[in-house]
Amino acid sequence: MIDLHSHTDQSDGSLTPQELVQEACRIGLEALAISDHDTLAGYDMAEAVAAEMGLELLCAIELSSRPAQQAGERRPPSIHLLGYFPESAPTRDFRHWLRTQQDGRRRRNLALVSKLQSLGVVITLDEVQSVGRNLTGRPHFAQVLERKGYVRSRQEAFDLYLADHAQAAVERDEPTPEEAIRRIRAAGGLPVVAHPCRLPQRDSASLAALLERWVDVGLEGIEVYYSEHTAEQMELYARLARRMGLAVTGGSDFHGATKPGIALGTGRNGALRVPYTVLEDMKTAHLAMRKAS
Ligand code: AMP
Ligand code: ZN
Ligand code: FE
Ligand code: FE
């Protein structure tokens, strides 16, 4: 069993990179990919421990992206793209670009603090950054709002203040999905659409049309196995993958205590199992696509 989708406390997970590697070894994973949001820091920190413990660790990332807003329409929902780097480390250019993304997040966080303050919420950037550190995001704001008693739950923090269309919403510079795909490709990675169950396109035809557009700019894979996917969804995504020549990936999206109920490797209620062959096939596909391009 492997897990190709997991988060550490370097983004919004609760375990340190070291603890995550230990947990992977404890449950007997054959391979683990750390796919933190918009940062490689967790992977970088886990590399030595994984080597020491004999765990096959893959470098990965989960990029947040957002399609351009059409005139007169609501801001479209965010789309997550996974990037896998099974052979070579991401380029320095890519790391540099990630830092510019972090700067954008910092600017957004500052604006978010001001907006919350203007709504009567007593909160400072330091408070939120002491929770989220180098990748402070909205989930960390939710944590602080809950702790300070402004909301009863983190979900309520989103509903009342932080969600895209809630009263404190602040936009952040995000790449479009096409740009995120291109960036992952240019960095030497394999771009994969994460948890397709969350895409607004649900039926086979509109999903296929969307994927085709992304394949044209370099998409190479689709996350078929996922904690929240039903058997029917997995079947649909696997069928689309075959039809479009996309690599298949899968993982739990483990976040530790931040996402209770999802276990590393086995997902929700122990229902997930991603076989090692998924990783082998992904590596083969990656090599073949590199040769072709
Ligand atoms: P950020 O990258 O800082 O804008 O935060 C994005 C993260 O916030 C997502 O990955 C989700 O975990 C969380 N999130 C965004 N919108 C909602 C929502 N409406 N309800 C719950 N969580 C949300
Ligand atoms: Zn996350
Ligand atoms: Fe995601
Ligand atoms: Fe994730």
Short mmCIF file of C-alpha atoms in Angstrom, two decimals, residues 32-192:
data_model
loop_
_atom_site.label_atom_id
_atom_site.label_comp_id
_atom_site.label_asym_id
_atom_site.label_seq_id
_atom_site.Cartn_x
_atom_site.Cartn_y
_atom_site.Cartn_z
CA LEU A 32 4.80 8.08 0.56
CA ALA A 33 4.50 11.33 -1.35
CA ILE A 34 4.46 14.55 0.66
CA SER A 35 2.30 16.95 -1.30
CA ASP A 36 2.08 20.08 0.81
CA HIS A 37 0.17 23.11 -0.48
CA ASP A 38 2.45 25.47 -2.40
CA THR A 39 5.66 24.49 -0.56
CA LEU A 40 8.40 21.87 -0.74
CA ALA A 41 9.59 22.57 2.81
CA GLY A 42 7.93 19.47 4.30
CA TYR A 43 9.47 17.16 1.71
CA ASP A 44 12.89 18.77 2.12
CA MET A 45 12.76 18.25 5.88
CA ALA A 46 11.56 14.64 5.59
CA GLU A 47 14.15 13.44 3.06
CA ALA A 48 16.88 12.52 5.56
CA VAL A 49 14.53 10.76 8.02
CA ALA A 50 12.92 8.77 5.22
CA ALA A 51 16.32 7.64 3.93
CA GLU A 52 17.31 6.67 7.46
CA MET A 53 14.12 4.67 7.99
CA GLY A 54 14.20 3.08 4.52
CA LEU A 55 10.94 4.63 3.33
CA GLU A 56 10.50 5.44 -0.35
CA LEU A 57 9.64 9.14 -0.25
CA LEU A 58 8.45 11.05 -3.29
CA CYS A 59 8.72 14.76 -3.84
CA ALA A 60 5.35 16.30 -4.65
CA ILE A 61 3.37 19.49 -4.35
CA GLU A 62 -0.28 20.54 -4.39
CA LEU A 63 -0.77 23.87 -6.11
CA SER A 64 -3.85 26.01 -5.60
CA SER A 65 -5.09 27.56 -8.81
CA ARG A 66 -8.12 29.47 -9.93
CA PRO A 67 -9.68 29.86 -13.37
CA ALA A 68 -9.98 33.45 -14.59
CA GLN A 69 -13.18 35.15 -13.49
CA GLN A 70 -15.59 35.84 -16.35
CA ALA A 71 -17.24 39.26 -16.51
CA GLY A 72 -20.47 39.33 -14.55
CA GLU A 73 -19.87 35.92 -12.99
CA ARG A 74 -18.90 34.86 -9.50
CA ARG A 75 -15.31 34.04 -8.72
CA PRO A 76 -14.85 30.41 -9.77
CA PRO A 77 -13.88 27.87 -7.10
CA SER A 78 -10.24 27.01 -6.51
CA ILE A 79 -8.73 23.99 -8.30
CA HIS A 80 -5.91 21.88 -6.88
CA LEU A 81 -3.18 20.40 -9.04
CA LEU A 82 -0.70 17.85 -7.80
CA GLY A 83 2.83 17.73 -9.18
CA TYR A 84 4.99 14.63 -8.81
CA PHE A 85 8.75 14.57 -9.17
CA PRO A 86 9.66 10.87 -9.20
CA GLU A 87 13.02 11.22 -10.98
CA SER A 88 14.49 14.64 -10.56
CA ALA A 89 14.08 17.39 -8.02
CA PRO A 90 12.01 20.44 -9.02
CA THR A 91 14.02 23.17 -10.72
CA ARG A 92 15.35 26.22 -8.89
CA ASP A 93 13.09 28.35 -11.05
CA PHE A 94 10.11 26.49 -9.64
CA ARG A 95 11.27 26.98 -6.07
CA HIS A 96 11.74 30.65 -6.80
CA TRP A 97 8.22 30.90 -8.20
CA LEU A 98 6.86 29.17 -5.07
CA ARG A 99 8.42 31.93 -3.00
CA THR A 100 6.61 34.57 -5.06
CA GLN A 101 3.38 32.67 -4.35
CA GLN A 102 4.16 32.81 -0.65
CA ASP A 103 4.64 36.56 -0.89
CA GLY A 104 1.19 36.85 -2.44
CA ARG A 105 -0.24 34.81 0.41
CA ARG A 106 1.43 37.10 2.94
CA ARG A 107 -0.11 40.16 1.28
CA ARG A 108 -3.52 38.49 1.28
CA ASN A 109 -3.14 37.56 4.95
CA LEU A 110 -2.36 41.16 5.88
CA ALA A 111 -5.46 42.37 4.04
CA LEU A 112 -7.51 39.60 5.66
CA VAL A 113 -6.39 40.70 9.13
CA SER A 114 -7.43 44.31 8.38
CA LYS A 115 -10.79 43.20 7.06
CA LEU A 116 -11.45 41.04 10.12
CA GLN A 117 -10.41 43.90 12.41
CA SER A 118 -12.82 46.22 10.62
CA LEU A 119 -15.54 43.65 11.36
CA GLY A 120 -14.74 43.87 15.06
CA VAL A 121 -12.60 40.75 15.30
CA VAL A 122 -9.53 41.29 17.46
CA ILE A 123 -6.79 39.43 15.61
CA THR A 124 -3.19 40.08 14.56
CA LEU A 125 -0.99 38.69 11.80
CA ASP A 126 1.48 37.43 14.42
CA GLU A 127 -1.22 35.35 16.09
CA VAL A 128 -2.14 33.62 12.84
CA GLN A 129 1.44 33.22 11.70
CA SER A 130 2.40 31.55 14.96
CA VAL A 131 -0.02 28.78 13.93
CA GLY A 132 0.63 28.67 10.19
CA ARG A 133 4.26 29.83 10.10
CA ASN A 134 5.75 29.84 6.59
CA LEU A 135 2.55 28.91 4.84
CA THR A 136 -0.18 30.67 6.76
CA GLY A 137 -3.52 30.13 5.07
CA ARG A 138 -7.20 30.48 5.77
CA PRO A 139 -7.37 27.20 7.75
CA HIS A 140 -5.01 28.81 10.27
CA PHE A 141 -7.24 31.89 10.49
CA ALA A 142 -10.13 29.51 11.17
CA GLN A 143 -8.18 27.88 13.98
CA VAL A 144 -7.46 31.23 15.65
CA LEU A 145 -11.06 32.45 15.26
CA GLU A 146 -12.30 29.27 16.91
CA ARG A 147 -9.77 29.43 19.73
CA LYS A 148 -10.68 33.04 20.49
CA GLY A 149 -14.36 32.21 20.61
CA TYR A 150 -15.51 34.24 17.61
CA VAL A 151 -16.95 31.06 16.07
CA ARG A 152 -17.93 27.67 17.42
CA SER A 153 -16.13 25.66 14.74
CA ARG A 154 -13.62 26.08 11.98
CA GLN A 155 -16.34 25.51 9.41
CA GLU A 156 -18.31 28.37 10.97
CA ALA A 157 -15.20 30.54 10.61
CA PHE A 158 -15.29 29.86 6.87
CA ASP A 159 -19.03 30.29 6.55
CA LEU A 160 -19.12 33.57 8.47
CA TYR A 161 -15.81 35.16 7.50
CA LEU A 162 -13.31 33.30 5.36
CA ALA A 163 -15.08 31.49 2.52
CA ASP A 164 -14.71 32.88 -1.01
CA HIS A 165 -17.91 34.89 -0.83
CA ALA A 166 -18.09 35.51 2.92
CA GLN A 167 -17.78 38.97 4.50
CA ALA A 168 -14.01 38.98 5.04
CA ALA A 169 -13.10 37.35 1.70
CA VAL A 170 -9.91 38.72 0.16
CA GLU A 171 -8.63 37.59 -3.22
CA ARG A 172 -5.11 36.30 -3.61
CA ASP A 173 -2.93 36.06 -6.71
CA GLU A 174 -3.29 32.49 -7.84
CA PRO A 175 -2.17 30.88 -11.08
CA THR A 176 -4.81 29.61 -13.46
CA PRO A 177 -5.00 25.78 -13.69
CA GLU A 178 -3.29 26.01 -17.09
CA GLU A 179 -0.41 28.01 -15.63
CA ALA A 180 -0.05 25.61 -12.70
CA ILE A 181 0.10 22.66 -15.12
CA ARG A 182 2.73 24.41 -17.24
CA ARG A 183 4.80 25.32 -14.18
CA ILE A 184 4.82 21.73 -12.91
CA ARG A 185 5.80 20.45 -16.37
CA ALA A 186 8.55 23.04 -16.76
CA ALA A 187 9.89 22.06 -13.32
CA GLY A 188 10.25 18.45 -14.53
CA GLY A 189 7.17 17.17 -12.77
CA LEU A 190 4.08 15.20 -13.68
CA PRO A 191 0.93 17.36 -13.39
CA VAL A 192 -2.13 15.61 -11.98
#
